[in-house]
PDB file of C-alpha atoms in Angstrom:
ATOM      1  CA  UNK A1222      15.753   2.744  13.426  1.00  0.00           C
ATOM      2  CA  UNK A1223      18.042   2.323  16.689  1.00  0.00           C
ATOM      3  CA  UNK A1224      19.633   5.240  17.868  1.00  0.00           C
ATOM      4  CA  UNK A1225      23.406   3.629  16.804  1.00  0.00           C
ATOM      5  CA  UNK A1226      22.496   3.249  13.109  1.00  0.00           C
ATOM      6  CA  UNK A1227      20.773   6.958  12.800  1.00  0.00           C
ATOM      7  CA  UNK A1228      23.021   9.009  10.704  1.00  0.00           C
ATOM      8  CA  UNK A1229      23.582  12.556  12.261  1.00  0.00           C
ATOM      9  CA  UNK A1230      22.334  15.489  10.497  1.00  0.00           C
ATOM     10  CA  UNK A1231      25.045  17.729   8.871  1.00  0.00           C
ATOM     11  CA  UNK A1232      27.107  20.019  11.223  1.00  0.00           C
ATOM     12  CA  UNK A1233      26.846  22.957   9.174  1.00  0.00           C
ATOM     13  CA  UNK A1234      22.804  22.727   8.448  1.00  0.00           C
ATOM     14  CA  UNK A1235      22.274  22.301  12.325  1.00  0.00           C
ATOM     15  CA  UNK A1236      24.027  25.652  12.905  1.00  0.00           C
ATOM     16  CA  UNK A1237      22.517  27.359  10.328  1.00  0.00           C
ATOM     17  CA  UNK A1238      19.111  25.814  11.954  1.00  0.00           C
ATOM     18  CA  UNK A1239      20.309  26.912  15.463  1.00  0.00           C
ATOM     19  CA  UNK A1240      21.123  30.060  14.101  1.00  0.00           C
ATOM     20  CA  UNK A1241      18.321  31.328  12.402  1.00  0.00           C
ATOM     21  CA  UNK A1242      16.439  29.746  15.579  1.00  0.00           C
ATOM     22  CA  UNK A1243      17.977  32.313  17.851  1.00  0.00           C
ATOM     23  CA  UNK A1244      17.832  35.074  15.463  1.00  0.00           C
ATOM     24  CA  UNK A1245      13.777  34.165  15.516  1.00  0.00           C
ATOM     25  CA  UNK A1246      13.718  33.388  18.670  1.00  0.00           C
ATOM     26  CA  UNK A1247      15.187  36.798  20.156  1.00  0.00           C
ATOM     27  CA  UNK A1248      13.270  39.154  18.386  1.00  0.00           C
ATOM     28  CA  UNK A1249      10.232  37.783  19.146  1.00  0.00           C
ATOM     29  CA  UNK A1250      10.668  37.944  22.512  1.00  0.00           C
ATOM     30  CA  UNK A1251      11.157  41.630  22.161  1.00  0.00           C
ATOM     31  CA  UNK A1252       8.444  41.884  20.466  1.00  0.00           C
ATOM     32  CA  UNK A1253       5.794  39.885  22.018  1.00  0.00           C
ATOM     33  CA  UNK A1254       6.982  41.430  25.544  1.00  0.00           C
ATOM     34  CA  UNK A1255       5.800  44.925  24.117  1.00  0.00           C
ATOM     35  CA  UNK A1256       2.495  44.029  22.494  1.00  0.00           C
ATOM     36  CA  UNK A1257       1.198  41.289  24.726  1.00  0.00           C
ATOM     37  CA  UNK A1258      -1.058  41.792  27.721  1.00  0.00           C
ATOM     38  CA  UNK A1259       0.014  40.721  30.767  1.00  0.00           C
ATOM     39  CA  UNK A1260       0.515  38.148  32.418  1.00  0.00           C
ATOM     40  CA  UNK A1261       1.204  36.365  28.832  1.00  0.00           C
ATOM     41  CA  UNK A1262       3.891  39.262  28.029  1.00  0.00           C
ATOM     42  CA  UNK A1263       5.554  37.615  31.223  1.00  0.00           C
ATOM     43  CA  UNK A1264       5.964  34.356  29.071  1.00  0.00           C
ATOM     44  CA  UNK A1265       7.461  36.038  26.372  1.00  0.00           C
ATOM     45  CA  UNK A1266      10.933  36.827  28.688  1.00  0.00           C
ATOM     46  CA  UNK A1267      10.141  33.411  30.695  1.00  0.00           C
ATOM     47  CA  UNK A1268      13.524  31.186  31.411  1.00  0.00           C
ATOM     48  CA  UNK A1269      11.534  28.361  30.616  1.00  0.00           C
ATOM     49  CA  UNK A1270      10.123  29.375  27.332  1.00  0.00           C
ATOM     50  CA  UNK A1271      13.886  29.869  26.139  1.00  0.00           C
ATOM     51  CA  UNK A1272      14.710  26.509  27.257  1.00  0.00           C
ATOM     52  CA  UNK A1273      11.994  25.113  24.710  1.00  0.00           C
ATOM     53  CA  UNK A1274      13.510  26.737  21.689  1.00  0.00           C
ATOM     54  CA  UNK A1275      17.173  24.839  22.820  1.00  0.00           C
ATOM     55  CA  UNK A1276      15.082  21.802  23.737  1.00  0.00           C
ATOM     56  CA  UNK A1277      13.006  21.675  20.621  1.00  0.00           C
ATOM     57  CA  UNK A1278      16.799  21.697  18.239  1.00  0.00           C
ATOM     58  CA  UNK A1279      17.888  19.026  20.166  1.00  0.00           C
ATOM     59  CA  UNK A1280      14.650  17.146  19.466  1.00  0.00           C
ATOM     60  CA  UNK A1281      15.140  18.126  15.657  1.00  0.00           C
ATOM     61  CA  UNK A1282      19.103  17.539  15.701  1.00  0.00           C
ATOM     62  CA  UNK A1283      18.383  14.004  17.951  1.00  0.00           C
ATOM     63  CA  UNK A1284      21.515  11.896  16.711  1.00  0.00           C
ATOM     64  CA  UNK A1285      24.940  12.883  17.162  1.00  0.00           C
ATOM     65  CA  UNK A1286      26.709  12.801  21.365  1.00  0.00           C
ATOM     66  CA  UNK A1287      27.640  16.453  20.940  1.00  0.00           C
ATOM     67  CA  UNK A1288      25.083  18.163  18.517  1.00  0.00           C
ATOM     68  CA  UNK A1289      22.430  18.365  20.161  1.00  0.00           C
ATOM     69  CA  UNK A1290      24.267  20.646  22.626  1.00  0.00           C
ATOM     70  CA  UNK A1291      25.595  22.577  20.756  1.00  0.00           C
ATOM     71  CA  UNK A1292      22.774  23.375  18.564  1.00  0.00           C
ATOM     72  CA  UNK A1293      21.055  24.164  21.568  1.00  0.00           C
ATOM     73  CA  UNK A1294      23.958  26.588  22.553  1.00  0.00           C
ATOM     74  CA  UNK A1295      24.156  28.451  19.355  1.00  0.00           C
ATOM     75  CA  UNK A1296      20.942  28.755  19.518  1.00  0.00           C
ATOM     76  CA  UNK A1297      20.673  30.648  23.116  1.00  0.00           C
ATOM     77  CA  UNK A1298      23.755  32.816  22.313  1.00  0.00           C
ATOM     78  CA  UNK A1299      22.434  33.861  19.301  1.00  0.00           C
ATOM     79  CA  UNK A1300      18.821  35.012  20.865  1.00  0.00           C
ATOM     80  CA  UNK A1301      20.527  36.930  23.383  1.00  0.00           C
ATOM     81  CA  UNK A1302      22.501  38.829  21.026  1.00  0.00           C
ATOM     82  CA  UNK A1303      19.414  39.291  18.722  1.00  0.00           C
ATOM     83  CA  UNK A1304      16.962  40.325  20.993  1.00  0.00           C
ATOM     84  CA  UNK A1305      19.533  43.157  22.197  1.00  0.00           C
ATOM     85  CA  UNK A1306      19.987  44.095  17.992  1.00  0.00           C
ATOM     86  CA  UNK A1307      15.870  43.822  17.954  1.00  0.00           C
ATOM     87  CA  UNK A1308      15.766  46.390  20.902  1.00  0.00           C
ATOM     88  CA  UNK A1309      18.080  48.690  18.817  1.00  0.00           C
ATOM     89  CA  UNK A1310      16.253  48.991  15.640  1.00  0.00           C
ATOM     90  CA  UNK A1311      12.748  48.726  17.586  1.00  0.00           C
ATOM     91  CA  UNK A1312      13.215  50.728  20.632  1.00  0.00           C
ATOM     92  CA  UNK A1313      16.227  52.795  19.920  1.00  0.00           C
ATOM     93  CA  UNK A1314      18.491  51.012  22.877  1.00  0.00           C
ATOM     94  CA  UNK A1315      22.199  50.872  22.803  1.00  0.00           C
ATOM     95  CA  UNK A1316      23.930  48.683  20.729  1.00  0.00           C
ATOM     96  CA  UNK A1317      26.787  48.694  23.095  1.00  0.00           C
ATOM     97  CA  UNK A1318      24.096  46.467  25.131  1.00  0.00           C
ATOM     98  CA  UNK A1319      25.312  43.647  22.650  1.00  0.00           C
ATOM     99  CA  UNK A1320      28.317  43.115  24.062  1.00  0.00           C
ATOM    100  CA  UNK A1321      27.671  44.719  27.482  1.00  0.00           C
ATOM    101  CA  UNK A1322      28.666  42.703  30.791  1.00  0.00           C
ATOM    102  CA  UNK A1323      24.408  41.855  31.103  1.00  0.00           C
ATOM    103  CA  UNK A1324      24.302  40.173  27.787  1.00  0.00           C
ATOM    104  CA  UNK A1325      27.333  38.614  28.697  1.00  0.00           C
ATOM    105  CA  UNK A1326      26.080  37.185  31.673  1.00  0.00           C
ATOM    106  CA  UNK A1327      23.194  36.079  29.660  1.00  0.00           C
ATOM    107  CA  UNK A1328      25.010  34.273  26.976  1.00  0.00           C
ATOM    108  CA  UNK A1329      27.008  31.999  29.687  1.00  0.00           C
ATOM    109  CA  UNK A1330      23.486  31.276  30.985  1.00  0.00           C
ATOM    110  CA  UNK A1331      22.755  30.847  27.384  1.00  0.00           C
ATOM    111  CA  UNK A1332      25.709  28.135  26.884  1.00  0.00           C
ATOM    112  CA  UNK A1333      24.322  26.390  30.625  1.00  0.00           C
ATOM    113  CA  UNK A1334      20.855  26.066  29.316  1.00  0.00           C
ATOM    114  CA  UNK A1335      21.326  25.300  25.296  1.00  0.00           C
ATOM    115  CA  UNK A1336      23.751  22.235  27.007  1.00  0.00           C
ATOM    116  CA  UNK A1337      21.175  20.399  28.982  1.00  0.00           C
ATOM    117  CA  UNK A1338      18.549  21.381  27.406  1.00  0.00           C
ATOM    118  CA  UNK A1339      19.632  20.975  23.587  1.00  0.00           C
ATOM    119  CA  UNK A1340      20.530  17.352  25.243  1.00  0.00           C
ATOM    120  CA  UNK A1341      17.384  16.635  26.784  1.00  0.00           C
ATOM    121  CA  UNK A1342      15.822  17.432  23.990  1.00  0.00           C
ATOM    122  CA  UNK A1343      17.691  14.969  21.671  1.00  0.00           C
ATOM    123  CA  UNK A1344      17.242  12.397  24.877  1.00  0.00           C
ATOM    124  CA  UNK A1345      13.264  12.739  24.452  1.00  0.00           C
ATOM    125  CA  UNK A1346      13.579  11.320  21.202  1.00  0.00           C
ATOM    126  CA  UNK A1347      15.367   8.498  22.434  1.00  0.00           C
ATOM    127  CA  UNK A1348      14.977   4.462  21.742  1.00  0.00           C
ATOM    128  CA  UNK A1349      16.683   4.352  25.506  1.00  0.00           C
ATOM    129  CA  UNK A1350      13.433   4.359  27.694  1.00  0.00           C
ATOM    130  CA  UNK A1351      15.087   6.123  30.851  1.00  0.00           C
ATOM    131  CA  UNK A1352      16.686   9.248  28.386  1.00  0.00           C
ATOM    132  CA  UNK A1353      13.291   9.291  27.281  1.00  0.00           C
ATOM    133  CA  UNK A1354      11.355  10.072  30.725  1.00  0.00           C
ATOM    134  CA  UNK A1355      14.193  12.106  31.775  1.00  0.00           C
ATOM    135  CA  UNK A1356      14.070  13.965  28.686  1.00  0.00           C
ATOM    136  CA  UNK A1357      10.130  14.799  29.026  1.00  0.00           C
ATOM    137  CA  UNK A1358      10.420  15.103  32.393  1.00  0.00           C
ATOM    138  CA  UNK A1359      12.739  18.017  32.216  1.00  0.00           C
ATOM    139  CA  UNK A1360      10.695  20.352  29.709  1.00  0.00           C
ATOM    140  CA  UNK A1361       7.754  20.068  32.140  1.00  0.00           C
ATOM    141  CA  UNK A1362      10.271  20.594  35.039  1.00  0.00           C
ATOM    142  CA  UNK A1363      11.596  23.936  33.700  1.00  0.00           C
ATOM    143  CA  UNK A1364       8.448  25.159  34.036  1.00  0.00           C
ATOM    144  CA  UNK A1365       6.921  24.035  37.334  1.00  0.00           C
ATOM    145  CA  UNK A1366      10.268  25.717  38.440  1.00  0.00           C
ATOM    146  CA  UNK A1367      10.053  28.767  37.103  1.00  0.00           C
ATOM    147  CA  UNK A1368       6.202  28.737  38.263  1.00  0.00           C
ATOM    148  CA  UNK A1369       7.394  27.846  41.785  1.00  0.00           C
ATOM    149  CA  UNK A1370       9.990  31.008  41.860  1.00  0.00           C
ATOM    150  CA  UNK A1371       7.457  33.394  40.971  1.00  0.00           C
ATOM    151  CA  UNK A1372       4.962  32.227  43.951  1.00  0.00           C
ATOM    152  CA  UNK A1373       8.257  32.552  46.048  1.00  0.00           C
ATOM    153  CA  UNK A1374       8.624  36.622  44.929  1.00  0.00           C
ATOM    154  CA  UNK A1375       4.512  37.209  45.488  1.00  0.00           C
ATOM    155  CA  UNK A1376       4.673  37.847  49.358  1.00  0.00           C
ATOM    156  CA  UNK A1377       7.438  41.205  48.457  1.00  0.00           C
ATOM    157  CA  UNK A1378       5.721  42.315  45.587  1.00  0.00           C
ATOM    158  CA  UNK A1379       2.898  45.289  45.270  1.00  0.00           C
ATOM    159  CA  UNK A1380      -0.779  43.801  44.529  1.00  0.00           C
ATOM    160  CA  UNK A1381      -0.560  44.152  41.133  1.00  0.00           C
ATOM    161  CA  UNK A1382       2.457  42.738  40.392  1.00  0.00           C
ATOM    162  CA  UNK A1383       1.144  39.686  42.773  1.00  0.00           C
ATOM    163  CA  UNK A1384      -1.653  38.952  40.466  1.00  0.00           C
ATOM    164  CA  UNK A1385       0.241  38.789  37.422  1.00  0.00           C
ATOM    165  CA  UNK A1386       2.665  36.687  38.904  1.00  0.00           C
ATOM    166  CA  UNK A1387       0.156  34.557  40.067  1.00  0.00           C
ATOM    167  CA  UNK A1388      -1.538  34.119  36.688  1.00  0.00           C
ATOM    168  CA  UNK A1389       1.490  33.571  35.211  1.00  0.00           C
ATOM    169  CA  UNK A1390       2.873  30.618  37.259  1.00  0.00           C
ATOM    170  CA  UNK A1391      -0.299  28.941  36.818  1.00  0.00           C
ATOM    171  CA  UNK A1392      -0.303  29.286  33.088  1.00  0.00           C
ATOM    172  CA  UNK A1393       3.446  27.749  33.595  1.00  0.00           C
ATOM    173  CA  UNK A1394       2.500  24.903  35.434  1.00  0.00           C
ATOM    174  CA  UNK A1395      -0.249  24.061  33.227  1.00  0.00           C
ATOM    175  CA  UNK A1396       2.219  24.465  30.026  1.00  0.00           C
ATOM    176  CA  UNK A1397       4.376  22.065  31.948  1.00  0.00           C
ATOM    177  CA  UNK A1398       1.722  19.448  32.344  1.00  0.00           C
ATOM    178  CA  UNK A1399       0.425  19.947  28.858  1.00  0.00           C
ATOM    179  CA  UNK A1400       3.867  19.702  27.299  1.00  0.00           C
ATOM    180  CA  UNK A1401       4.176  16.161  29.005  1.00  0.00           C
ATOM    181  CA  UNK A1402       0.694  15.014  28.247  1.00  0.00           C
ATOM    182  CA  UNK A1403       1.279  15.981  24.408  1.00  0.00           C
ATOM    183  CA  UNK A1404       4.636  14.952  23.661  1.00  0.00           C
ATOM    184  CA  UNK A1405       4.218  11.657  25.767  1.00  0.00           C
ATOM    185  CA  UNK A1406       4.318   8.034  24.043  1.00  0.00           C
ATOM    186  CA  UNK A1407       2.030   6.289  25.922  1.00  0.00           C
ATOM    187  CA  UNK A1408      -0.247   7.346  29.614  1.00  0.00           C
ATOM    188  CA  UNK A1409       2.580   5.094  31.960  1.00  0.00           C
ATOM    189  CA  UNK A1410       5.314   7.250  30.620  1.00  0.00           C
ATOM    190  CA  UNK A1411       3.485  10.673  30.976  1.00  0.00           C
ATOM    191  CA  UNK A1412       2.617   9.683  34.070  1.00  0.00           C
ATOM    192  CA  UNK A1413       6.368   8.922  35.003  1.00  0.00           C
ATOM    193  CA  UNK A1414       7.253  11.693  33.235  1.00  0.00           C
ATOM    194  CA  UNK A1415       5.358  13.564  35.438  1.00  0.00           C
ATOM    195  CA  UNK A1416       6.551  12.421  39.125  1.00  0.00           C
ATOM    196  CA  UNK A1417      10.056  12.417  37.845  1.00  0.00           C
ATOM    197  CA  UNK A1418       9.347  16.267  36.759  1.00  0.00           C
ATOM    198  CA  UNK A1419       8.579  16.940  40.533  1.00  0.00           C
ATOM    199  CA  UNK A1420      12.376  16.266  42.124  1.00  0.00           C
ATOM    200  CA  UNK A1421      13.630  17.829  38.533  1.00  0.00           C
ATOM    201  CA  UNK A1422      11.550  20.824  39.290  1.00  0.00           C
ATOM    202  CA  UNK A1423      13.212  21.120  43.163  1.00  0.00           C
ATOM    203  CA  UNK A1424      16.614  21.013  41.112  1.00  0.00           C
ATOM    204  CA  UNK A1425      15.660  23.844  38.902  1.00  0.00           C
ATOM    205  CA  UNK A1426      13.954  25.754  41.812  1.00  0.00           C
ATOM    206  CA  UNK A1427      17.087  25.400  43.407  1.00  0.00           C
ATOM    207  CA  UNK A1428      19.424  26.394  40.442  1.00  0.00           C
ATOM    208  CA  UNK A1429      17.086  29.359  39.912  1.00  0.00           C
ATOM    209  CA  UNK A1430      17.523  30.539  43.684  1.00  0.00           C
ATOM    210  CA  UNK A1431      21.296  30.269  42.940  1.00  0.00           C
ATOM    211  CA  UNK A1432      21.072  32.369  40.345  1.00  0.00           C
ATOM    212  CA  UNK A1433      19.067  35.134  41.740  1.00  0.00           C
ATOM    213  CA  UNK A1434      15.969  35.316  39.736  1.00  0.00           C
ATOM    214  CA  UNK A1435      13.337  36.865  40.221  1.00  0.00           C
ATOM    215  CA  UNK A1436      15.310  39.247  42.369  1.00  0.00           C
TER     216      UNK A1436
END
């Protein structure tokens, strides 16, 4: 069915979706950072990993110029404020760290990422070939970036921290490449999927400098 005939899903069921998405999505990021090993604890409170859950409602919500975006922003917003709650009833935090200036900072990043990636997301679902690539290209991009950041930190960190850095961008690259190889339609546009992830990645690498992490 082409893209202009495909009714959009209902506003109110793709926030309810988003929604329960974040609420899901934030507490078990809590929780998998205290009971996995490392490095895969370091996945748990990975950028990129976040971008998935706004990418994967805008792959669900896929019609619709807006909703995808905004699903993907609800979505964010709401796991930052949950995993703060899920730190309160778990580990006995604050609450005023719901609506302290951190989680505020993290909630614009929240409405930045749940935008293009809530909309690359509905793009990788696409009957337009190029929002297609670019759209698969991305979700593998997020993650070479993210892998490239930590090698950047491993030269000013202590040994151990090194090695689980280390381990962990590898596992991230690897996600990235498996991500494109599985949700690819056919080898030629995995394989375009990923060289176009390679100049997407230098724009994430660079966004990520901007924004100071990794410290």
């Amino acid at each position: 069915m082409p893209e202009e005939s495909r009714a959009p899903r209902p506003l109110p069921l793709i926030l309810a979706v988003a929604a329960a998405g974040g609420v899901a999505l934030g507490a078990v990021d809590l929780i998998a950072q205290r009971e996995l090993p490392y490095p895969w604890a370091n996945l748990a409170n990975s950028s990129a990993v976040w971008a998935v859950g706004a990418f994967a409602v805008g792959a669900w919500v896929r019609a619709g110029r807006w909703r995808p975006a905004a699903a993907g922003v609800v979505l964010l917003v709401v796991a930052v404020e949950a995993y703060y709650l899920a730190a309160t009833l778990i580990q006995h935090d604050d609450l005023a760290n719901l609506w302290a200036p951190t989680s505020l900072v993290w909630m614009a990043f929240g409405v930045l990422a749940g935008t293009v990636f809530g909309t690359f997301g509905a793009w990788s679902r696409s009957d337009t070939r190029w929002r297609a690539l670019a759209g698969l290209a991305a979700l593998g991009a997020v993650f070479f970036a993210e892998a490239g950041m930590l090698l950047r930190r491993l030269p000013g960190t202590e040994a151990q921290y090194r090695a689980d850095d280390l381990a962990t961008a590898a596992i991230m690259a690897l996600i990235g490449l498996v991500l494109i190889a599985l949700l690819g339609r056919s080898w030629r546009q995995r394989a375009a999927a990923s060289a176009l992830a390679v100049p997407l990645a230098a724009v994430g690498f660079a966004g990520f400098a901007m924004a100071g992490y990794g410290g």
